[in-house]
XYZ file of C-alpha atoms in Angstrom:
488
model
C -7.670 75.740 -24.519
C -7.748 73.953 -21.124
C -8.208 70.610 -22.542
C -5.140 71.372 -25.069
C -2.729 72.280 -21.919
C -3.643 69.307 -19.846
C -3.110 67.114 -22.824
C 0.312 68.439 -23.384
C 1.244 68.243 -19.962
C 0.110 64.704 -19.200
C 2.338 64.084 -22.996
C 5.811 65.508 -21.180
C 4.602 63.675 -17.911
C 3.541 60.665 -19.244
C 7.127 58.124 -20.282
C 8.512 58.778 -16.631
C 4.986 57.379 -15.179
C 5.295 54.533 -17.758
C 8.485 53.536 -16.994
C 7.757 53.732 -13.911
C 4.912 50.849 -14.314
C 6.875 48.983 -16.646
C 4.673 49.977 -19.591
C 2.811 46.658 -18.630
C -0.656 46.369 -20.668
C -4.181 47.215 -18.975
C -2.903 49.073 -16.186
C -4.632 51.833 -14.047
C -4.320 55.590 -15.782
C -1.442 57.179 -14.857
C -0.588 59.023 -11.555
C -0.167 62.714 -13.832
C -3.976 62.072 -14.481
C -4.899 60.795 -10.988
C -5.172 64.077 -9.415
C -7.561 65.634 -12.525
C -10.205 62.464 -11.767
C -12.514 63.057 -8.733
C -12.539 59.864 -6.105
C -16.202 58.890 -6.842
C -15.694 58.358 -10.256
C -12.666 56.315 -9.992
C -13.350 52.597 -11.368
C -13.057 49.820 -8.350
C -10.214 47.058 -9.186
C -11.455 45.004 -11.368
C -12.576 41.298 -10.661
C -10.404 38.547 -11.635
C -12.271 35.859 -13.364
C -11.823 32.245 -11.918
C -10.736 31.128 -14.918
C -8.463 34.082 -15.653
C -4.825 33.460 -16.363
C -2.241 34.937 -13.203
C -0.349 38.316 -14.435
C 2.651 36.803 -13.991
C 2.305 34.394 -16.788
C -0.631 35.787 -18.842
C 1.486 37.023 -21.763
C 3.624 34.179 -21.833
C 4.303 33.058 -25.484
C 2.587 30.222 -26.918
C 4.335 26.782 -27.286
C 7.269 27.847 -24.494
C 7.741 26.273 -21.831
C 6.964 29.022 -19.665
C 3.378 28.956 -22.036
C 3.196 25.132 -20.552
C 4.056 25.566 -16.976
C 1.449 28.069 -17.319
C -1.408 25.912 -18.224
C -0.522 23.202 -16.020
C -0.146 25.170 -13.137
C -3.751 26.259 -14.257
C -5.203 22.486 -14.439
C -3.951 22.483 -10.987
C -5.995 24.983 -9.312
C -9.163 23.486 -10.776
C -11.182 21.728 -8.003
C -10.632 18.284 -8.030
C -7.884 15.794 -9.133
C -6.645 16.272 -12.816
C -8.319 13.631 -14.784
C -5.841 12.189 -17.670
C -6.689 10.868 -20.746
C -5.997 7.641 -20.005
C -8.476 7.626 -17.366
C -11.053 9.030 -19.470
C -10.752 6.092 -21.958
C -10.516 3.641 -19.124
C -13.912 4.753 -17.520
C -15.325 4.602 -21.238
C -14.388 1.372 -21.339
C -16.070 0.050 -18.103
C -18.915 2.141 -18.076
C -19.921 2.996 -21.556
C -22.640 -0.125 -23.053
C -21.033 0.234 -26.122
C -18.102 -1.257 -24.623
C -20.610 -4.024 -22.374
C -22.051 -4.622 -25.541
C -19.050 -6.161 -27.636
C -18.062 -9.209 -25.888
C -21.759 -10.266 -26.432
C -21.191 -10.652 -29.571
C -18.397 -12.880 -29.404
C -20.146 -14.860 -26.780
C -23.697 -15.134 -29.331
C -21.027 -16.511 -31.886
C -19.311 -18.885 -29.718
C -23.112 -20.402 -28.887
C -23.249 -20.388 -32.666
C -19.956 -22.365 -32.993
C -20.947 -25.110 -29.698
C -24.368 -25.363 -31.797
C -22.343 -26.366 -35.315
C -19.883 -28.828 -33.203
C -22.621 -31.184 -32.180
C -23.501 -32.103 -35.830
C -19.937 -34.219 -34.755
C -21.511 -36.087 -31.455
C -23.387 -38.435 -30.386
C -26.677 -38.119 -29.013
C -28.317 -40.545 -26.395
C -32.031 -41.017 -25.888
C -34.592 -42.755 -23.444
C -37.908 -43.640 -23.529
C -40.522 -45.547 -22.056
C -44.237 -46.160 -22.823
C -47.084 -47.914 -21.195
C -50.663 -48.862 -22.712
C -53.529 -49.969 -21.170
C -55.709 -52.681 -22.293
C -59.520 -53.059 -21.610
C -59.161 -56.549 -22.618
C -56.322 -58.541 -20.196
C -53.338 -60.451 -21.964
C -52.204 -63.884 -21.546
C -50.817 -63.332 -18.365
C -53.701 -61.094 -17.031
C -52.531 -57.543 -17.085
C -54.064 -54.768 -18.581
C -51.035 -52.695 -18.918
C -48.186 -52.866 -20.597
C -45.003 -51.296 -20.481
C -41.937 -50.898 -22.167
C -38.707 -48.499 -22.293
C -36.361 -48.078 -25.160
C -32.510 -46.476 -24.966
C -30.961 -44.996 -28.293
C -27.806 -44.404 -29.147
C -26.602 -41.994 -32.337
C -23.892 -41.294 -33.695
C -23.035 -39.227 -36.925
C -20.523 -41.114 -39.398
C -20.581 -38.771 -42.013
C -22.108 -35.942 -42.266
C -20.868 -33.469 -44.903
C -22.785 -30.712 -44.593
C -21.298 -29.946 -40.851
C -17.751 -29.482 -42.030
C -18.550 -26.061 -44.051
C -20.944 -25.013 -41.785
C -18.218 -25.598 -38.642
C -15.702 -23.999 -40.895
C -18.244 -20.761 -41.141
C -18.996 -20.632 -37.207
C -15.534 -20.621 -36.608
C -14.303 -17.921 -38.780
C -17.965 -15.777 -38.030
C -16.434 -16.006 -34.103
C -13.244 -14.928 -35.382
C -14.913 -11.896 -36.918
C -16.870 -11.109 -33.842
C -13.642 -11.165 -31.931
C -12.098 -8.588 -34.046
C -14.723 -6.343 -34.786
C -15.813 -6.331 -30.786
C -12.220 -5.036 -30.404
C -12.950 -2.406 -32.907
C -16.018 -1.125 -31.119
C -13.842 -0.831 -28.340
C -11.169 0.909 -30.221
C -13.713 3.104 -31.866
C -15.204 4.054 -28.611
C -11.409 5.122 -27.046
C -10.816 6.956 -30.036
C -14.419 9.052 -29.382
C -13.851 9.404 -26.040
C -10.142 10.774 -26.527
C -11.725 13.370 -29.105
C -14.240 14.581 -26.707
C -11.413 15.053 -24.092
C -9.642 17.228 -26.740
C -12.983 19.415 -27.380
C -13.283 19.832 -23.449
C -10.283 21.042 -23.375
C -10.388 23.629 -26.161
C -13.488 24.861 -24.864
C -11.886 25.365 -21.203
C -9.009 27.545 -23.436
C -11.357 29.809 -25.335
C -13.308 30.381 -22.195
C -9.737 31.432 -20.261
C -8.912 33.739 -23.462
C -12.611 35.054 -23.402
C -12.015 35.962 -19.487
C -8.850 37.307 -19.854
C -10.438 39.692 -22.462
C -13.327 40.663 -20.269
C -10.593 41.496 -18.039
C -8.513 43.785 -20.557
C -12.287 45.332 -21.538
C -12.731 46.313 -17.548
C -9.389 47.713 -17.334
C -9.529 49.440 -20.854
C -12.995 50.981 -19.728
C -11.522 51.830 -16.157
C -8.631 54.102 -18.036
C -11.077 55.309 -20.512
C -13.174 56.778 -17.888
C -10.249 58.346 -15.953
C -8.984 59.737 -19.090
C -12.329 61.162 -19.357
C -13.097 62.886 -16.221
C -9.471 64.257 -16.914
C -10.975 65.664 -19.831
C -7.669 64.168 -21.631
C -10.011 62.092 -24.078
C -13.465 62.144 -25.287
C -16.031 60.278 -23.599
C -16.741 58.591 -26.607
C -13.667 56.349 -25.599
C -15.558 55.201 -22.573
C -18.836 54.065 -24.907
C -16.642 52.258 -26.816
C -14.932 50.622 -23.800
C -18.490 49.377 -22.772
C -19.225 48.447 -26.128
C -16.052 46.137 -26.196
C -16.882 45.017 -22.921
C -20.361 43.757 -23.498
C -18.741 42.416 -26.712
C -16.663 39.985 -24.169
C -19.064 39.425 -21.489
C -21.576 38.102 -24.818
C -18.181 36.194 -26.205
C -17.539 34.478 -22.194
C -21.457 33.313 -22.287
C -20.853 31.859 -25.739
C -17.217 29.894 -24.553
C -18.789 28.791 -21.092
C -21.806 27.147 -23.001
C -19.839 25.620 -25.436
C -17.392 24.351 -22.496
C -20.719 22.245 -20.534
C -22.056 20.836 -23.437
C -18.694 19.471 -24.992
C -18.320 18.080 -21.298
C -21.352 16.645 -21.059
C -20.765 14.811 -24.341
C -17.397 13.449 -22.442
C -19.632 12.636 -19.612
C -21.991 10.792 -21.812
C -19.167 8.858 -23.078
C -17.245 7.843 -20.344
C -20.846 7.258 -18.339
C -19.079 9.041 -15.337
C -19.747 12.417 -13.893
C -16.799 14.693 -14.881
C -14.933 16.018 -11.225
C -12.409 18.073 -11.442
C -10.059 19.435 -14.655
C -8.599 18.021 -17.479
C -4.450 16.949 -17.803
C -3.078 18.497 -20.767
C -2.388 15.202 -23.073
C 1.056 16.482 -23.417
C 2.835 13.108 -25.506
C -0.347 13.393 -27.786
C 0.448 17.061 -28.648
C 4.327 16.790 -28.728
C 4.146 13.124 -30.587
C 1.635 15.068 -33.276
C 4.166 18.374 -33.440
C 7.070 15.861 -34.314
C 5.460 12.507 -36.209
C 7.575 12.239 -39.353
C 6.647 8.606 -40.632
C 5.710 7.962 -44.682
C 2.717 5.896 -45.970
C 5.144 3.339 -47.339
C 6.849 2.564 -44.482
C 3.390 1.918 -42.485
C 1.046 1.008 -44.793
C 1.401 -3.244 -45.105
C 1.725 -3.281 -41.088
C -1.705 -1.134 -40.808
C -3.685 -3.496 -43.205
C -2.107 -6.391 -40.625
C -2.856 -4.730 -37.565
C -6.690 -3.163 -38.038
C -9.192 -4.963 -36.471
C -11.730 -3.575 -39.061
C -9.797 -5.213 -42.099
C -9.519 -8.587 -39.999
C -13.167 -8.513 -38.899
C -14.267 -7.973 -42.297
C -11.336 -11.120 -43.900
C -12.929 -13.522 -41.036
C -16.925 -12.304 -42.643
C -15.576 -13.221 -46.256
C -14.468 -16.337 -45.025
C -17.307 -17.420 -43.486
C -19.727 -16.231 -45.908
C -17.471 -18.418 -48.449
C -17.759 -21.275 -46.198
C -21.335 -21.092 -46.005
C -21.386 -20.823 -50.044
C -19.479 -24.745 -50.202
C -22.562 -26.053 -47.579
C -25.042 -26.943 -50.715
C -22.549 -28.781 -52.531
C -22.002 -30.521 -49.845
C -25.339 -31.852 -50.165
C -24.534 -34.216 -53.144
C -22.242 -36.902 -50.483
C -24.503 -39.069 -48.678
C -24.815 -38.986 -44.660
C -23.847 -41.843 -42.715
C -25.295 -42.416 -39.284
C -24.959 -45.504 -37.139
C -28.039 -46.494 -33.881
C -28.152 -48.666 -31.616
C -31.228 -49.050 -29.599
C -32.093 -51.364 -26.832
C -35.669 -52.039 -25.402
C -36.385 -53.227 -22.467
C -39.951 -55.092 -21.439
C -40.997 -55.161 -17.633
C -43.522 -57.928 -18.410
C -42.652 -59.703 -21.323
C -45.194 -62.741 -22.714
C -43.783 -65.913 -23.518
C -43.427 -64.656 -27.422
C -41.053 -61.968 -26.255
C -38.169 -61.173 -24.929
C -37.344 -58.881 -21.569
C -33.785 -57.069 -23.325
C -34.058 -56.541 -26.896
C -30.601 -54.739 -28.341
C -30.391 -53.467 -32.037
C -27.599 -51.967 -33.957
C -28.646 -49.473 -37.392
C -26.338 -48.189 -39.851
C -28.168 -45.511 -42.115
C -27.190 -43.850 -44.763
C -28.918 -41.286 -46.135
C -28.549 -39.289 -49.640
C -30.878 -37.116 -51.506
C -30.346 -37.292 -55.305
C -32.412 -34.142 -56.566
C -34.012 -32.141 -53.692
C -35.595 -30.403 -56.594
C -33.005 -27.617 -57.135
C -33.090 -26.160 -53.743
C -29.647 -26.844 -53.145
C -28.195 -24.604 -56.775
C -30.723 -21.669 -55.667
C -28.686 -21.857 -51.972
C -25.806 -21.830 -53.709
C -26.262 -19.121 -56.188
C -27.794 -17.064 -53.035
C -24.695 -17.554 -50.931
C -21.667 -17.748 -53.260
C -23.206 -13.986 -54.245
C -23.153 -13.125 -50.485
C -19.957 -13.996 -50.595
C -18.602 -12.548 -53.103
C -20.254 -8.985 -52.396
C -18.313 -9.117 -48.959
C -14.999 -10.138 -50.629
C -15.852 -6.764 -52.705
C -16.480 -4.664 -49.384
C -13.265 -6.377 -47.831
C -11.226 -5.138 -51.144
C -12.556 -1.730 -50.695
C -11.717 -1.369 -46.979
C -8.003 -2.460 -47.906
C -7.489 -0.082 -50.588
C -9.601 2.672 -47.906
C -6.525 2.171 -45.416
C -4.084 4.025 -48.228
C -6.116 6.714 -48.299
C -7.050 7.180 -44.936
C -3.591 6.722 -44.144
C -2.195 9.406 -46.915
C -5.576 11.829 -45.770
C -4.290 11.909 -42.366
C -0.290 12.452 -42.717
C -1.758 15.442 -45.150
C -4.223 16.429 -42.528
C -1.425 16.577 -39.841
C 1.000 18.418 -41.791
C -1.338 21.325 -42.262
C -2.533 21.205 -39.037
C 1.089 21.838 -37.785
C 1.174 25.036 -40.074
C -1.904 26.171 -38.890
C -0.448 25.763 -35.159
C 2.936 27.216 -35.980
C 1.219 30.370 -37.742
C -1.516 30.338 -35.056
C 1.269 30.646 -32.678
C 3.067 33.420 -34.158
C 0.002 35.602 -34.740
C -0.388 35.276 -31.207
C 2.463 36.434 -30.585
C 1.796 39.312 -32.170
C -1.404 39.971 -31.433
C -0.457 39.865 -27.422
C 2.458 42.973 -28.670
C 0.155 44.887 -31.223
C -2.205 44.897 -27.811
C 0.742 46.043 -25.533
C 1.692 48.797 -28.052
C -1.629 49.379 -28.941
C -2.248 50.628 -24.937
C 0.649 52.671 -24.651
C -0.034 54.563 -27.270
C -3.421 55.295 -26.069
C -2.125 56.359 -23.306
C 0.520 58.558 -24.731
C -2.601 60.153 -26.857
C -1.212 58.913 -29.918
C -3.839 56.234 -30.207
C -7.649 56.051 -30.460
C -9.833 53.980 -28.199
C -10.723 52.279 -30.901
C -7.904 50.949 -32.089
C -7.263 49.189 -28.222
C -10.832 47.548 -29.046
C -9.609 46.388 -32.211
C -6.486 45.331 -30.573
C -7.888 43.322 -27.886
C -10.918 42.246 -30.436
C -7.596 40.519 -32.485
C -5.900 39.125 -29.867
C -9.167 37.091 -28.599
C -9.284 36.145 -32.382
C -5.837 34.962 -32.651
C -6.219 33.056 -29.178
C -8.934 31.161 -30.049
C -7.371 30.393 -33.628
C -4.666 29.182 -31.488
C -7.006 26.888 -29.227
C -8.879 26.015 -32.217
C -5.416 25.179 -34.300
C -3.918 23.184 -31.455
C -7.061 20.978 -31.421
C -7.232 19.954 -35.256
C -3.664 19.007 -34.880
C -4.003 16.403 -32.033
C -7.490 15.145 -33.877
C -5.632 15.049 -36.817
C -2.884 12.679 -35.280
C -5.669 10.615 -33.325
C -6.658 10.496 -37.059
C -3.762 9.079 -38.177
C -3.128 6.752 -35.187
C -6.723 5.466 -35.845
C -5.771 4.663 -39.710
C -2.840 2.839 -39.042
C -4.537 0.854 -36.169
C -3.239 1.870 -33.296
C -4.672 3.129 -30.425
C -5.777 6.454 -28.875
C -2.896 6.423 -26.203
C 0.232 7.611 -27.710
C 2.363 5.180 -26.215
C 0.098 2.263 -27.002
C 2.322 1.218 -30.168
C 0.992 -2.292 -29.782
C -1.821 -3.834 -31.652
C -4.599 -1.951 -30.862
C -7.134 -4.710 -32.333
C -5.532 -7.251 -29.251
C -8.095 -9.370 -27.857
């Protein structure tokens, strides 16, 4: 009977109290219970995690700009200066040896091209000799020396013309697919940065829960000693708050590895926060372009596709080197020997001029089996070029697709949580009022966590799936790099 009066009394006491507090969520048990809860079992304030969100700003709604202001005022307060994305690629692209390795290529395949053009030079040569007689000549010496000077010089040579043409177009390739490495190494790197950052948001939302568990606990128990609920309420409160301490473990490991992976990448120790990549999210929320419209520039503008033309070519070139083999060579010498000592019979300056030329009629096949070799080399590699062509329609189509349901997802992600944060506020006051089980304000906060992290989790398959997009139509990482991404 005693519990039944107090619970009627704290129901006609209870709306002035809450209006009163503004009927704001987690809030201390009312001041109608205070008195009916002894002082040592009143809960201390509880803690506010450091990554907690202020109150001020903690139910603001998703995708406002009060929502924004929030989360940058966040990234503020985080040791260190705010790292951008931009700087994240830029240290990526110093530090990383992915990037140190690609301009090695292009230098191996400019040695390769200096090593084809001398087929077209000239090459000068001296020697000199000496002998030594046991037996003395006519004009008594026993040695005798003598030095020679040559001078070549191709006329024709047929075979160097392909194999120049397939140096220069295998540099060419190198070129463009080192600047692909590079662009393929931005475009990890600005991924990463997107996972750090979703991993720093469900670690806030799993805090901000642990808080709402604490508080939810703190009433529970007050209630309790009031003898206005069960104490049943309180076991579930520390059931839902072990729940959230398990769920802010889970968010704070996933939040060091997924930075050191950005570490890794950008071969930099990560200081400080992360800046919200703010044209990234807005440009992927508002991108309206059509595969037709971008398709024939993407083919143009992807260093892959280029790379892999400039491979075909070459290959090809090196397929026309054996036939090559059927003109004769023309080479021109002149030589000039020189004797220290010369005998009566000879003379001191001796000068000679050669003209050579050189063809091989049958070499006994070898130069059909080079050709059959190569020109199917070459023609498998026109085949892989074809099929990366026709890949950049697809990828392209894949990724507008991929964005537009990523930007449902966020849009209904956004609403639920929206409602989630007001089934949790409504959820508490009825609990309050008695009208509610403690149950239902775990199941309340349990939701809103979920829809939080949905939200997090939405938000970062859209901006992938626009980094997605930027990377099939050859652009860069950087959403106001609209210039050819493949530049070298």
């Amino acid at each position: 009977m005693r519990s039944r009066h107090l619970f009627a009394l704290a129901l006609l006491l209870w709306p002035a109290g809450a209006n009163a507090q503004g009927a704001s969520p987690a809030k201390p048990a009312s001041p109608q219970a205070a008195p009916a809860t002894k002082p040592a079992a009143a809960a201390p304030p509880a803690p506010t995690p450091k990554n907690a969100e202020q109150p001020a700003t903690a139910d603001a709604p998703p995708g406002t700009a009060e929502a924004d202001a929030a989360e940058a005022a966040r990234n503020a307060e985080k040791p260190g200066p705010s790292i951008r994305l931009e700087d994240a690629i830029r240290l990526a692209l110093e530090n990383n040896e992915r990037a140190l390795k690609a301009p090695l290529r292009v230098q191996t395949a400019e040695g390769q091209l200096d090593r084809a053009r001398t087929a077209f030079y000239p090459s000068l040569v001296a020697g000199g000799s000496g002998v030594w007689r046991a037996t003395e000549d006519r004009a008594g010496n026993n040695i005798t020396t003598s030095g020679t000077v040559t001078l070549s010089q191709p006329i024709l040579a047929p075979s160097a013309f392909p194999q120049y043409s397939q140096s220069s177009h295998q540099l060419e390739s190198e070129k463009w697919g080192a600047a692909q490495d590079k662009r393929q190494l931005a475009f990890d790197t600005a991924k990463s940065y997107l996972q750090v950052l979703t991993a720093e948001r469900v670690l806030e939302a799993a805090n901000r829960r642990v808080d709402r568990a604490r508080q939810n606990l703190a009433d529970a128990e007050a209630r309790g000693s009031a003898q206005l609920t069960s104490t049943n309420d309180a076991t579930r409160s520390r059931i839902d708050l072990a729940t959230a301490l398990s769920q802010v473990a889970q968010a704070e490991g996933s939040m060091q590895k997924t930075r050191l992976q950005l570490e890794f990448l950008m071969g930099k120790k990560l200081e400080g926060g992360l800046a919200a990549p703010d044209r990234t999210t807005a440009s992927a929320e508002r991108y309206g372009g059509t595969p037709a419209a971008t398709l024939s520039a993407a083919i143009d503008r992807r260093p892959d596709v280029r790379s892999s033309h400039e491979r075909t070519e070459a290959l090809r070139a090196s397929a026309r080197e054996p036939l090559y083999r059927l003109i004769p060579s023309v080479n021109a010498q002149g030589q000039m020997r020189i004797l220290p000592a010369p005998l009566a019979t000879e003379k001191a300056l001796d000068e000679t001029v050669t003209l050579n030329l050189t063809w091989t009629i049958f070499d006994a096949a070898a130069r059909y089996a080079d050709r059959k070799t190569r020109l199917a080399q070459a023609n498998s590699q026109a085949l892989d070029e074809q099929l990366l062509k026709r890949s950049v329609e697809t990828d392209v189509k894949i990724a507008i697709v991929a964005l537009r349901t990523a930007r449902q997802s966020y849009t209904i992600a956004n609403d639920a949580l929206v409602s989630a944060q007001k089934n949790v506020e409504e959820t508490e006051i009825l609990y309050r009022q008695g009208l509610a089980k403690a149950l239902e304000v775990t199941d309340a906060n349990s939701k809103r966590f979920d829809a939080e992290v949905n939200r997090a989790t939405a938000k970062l398959q859209m901006e992938q799936a626009y980094l997605d997009l930027r990377n099939a139509l050859g652009f860069g990482p950087i959403d106001d790099d609209n210039s050819n991404a493949g530049a070298r």
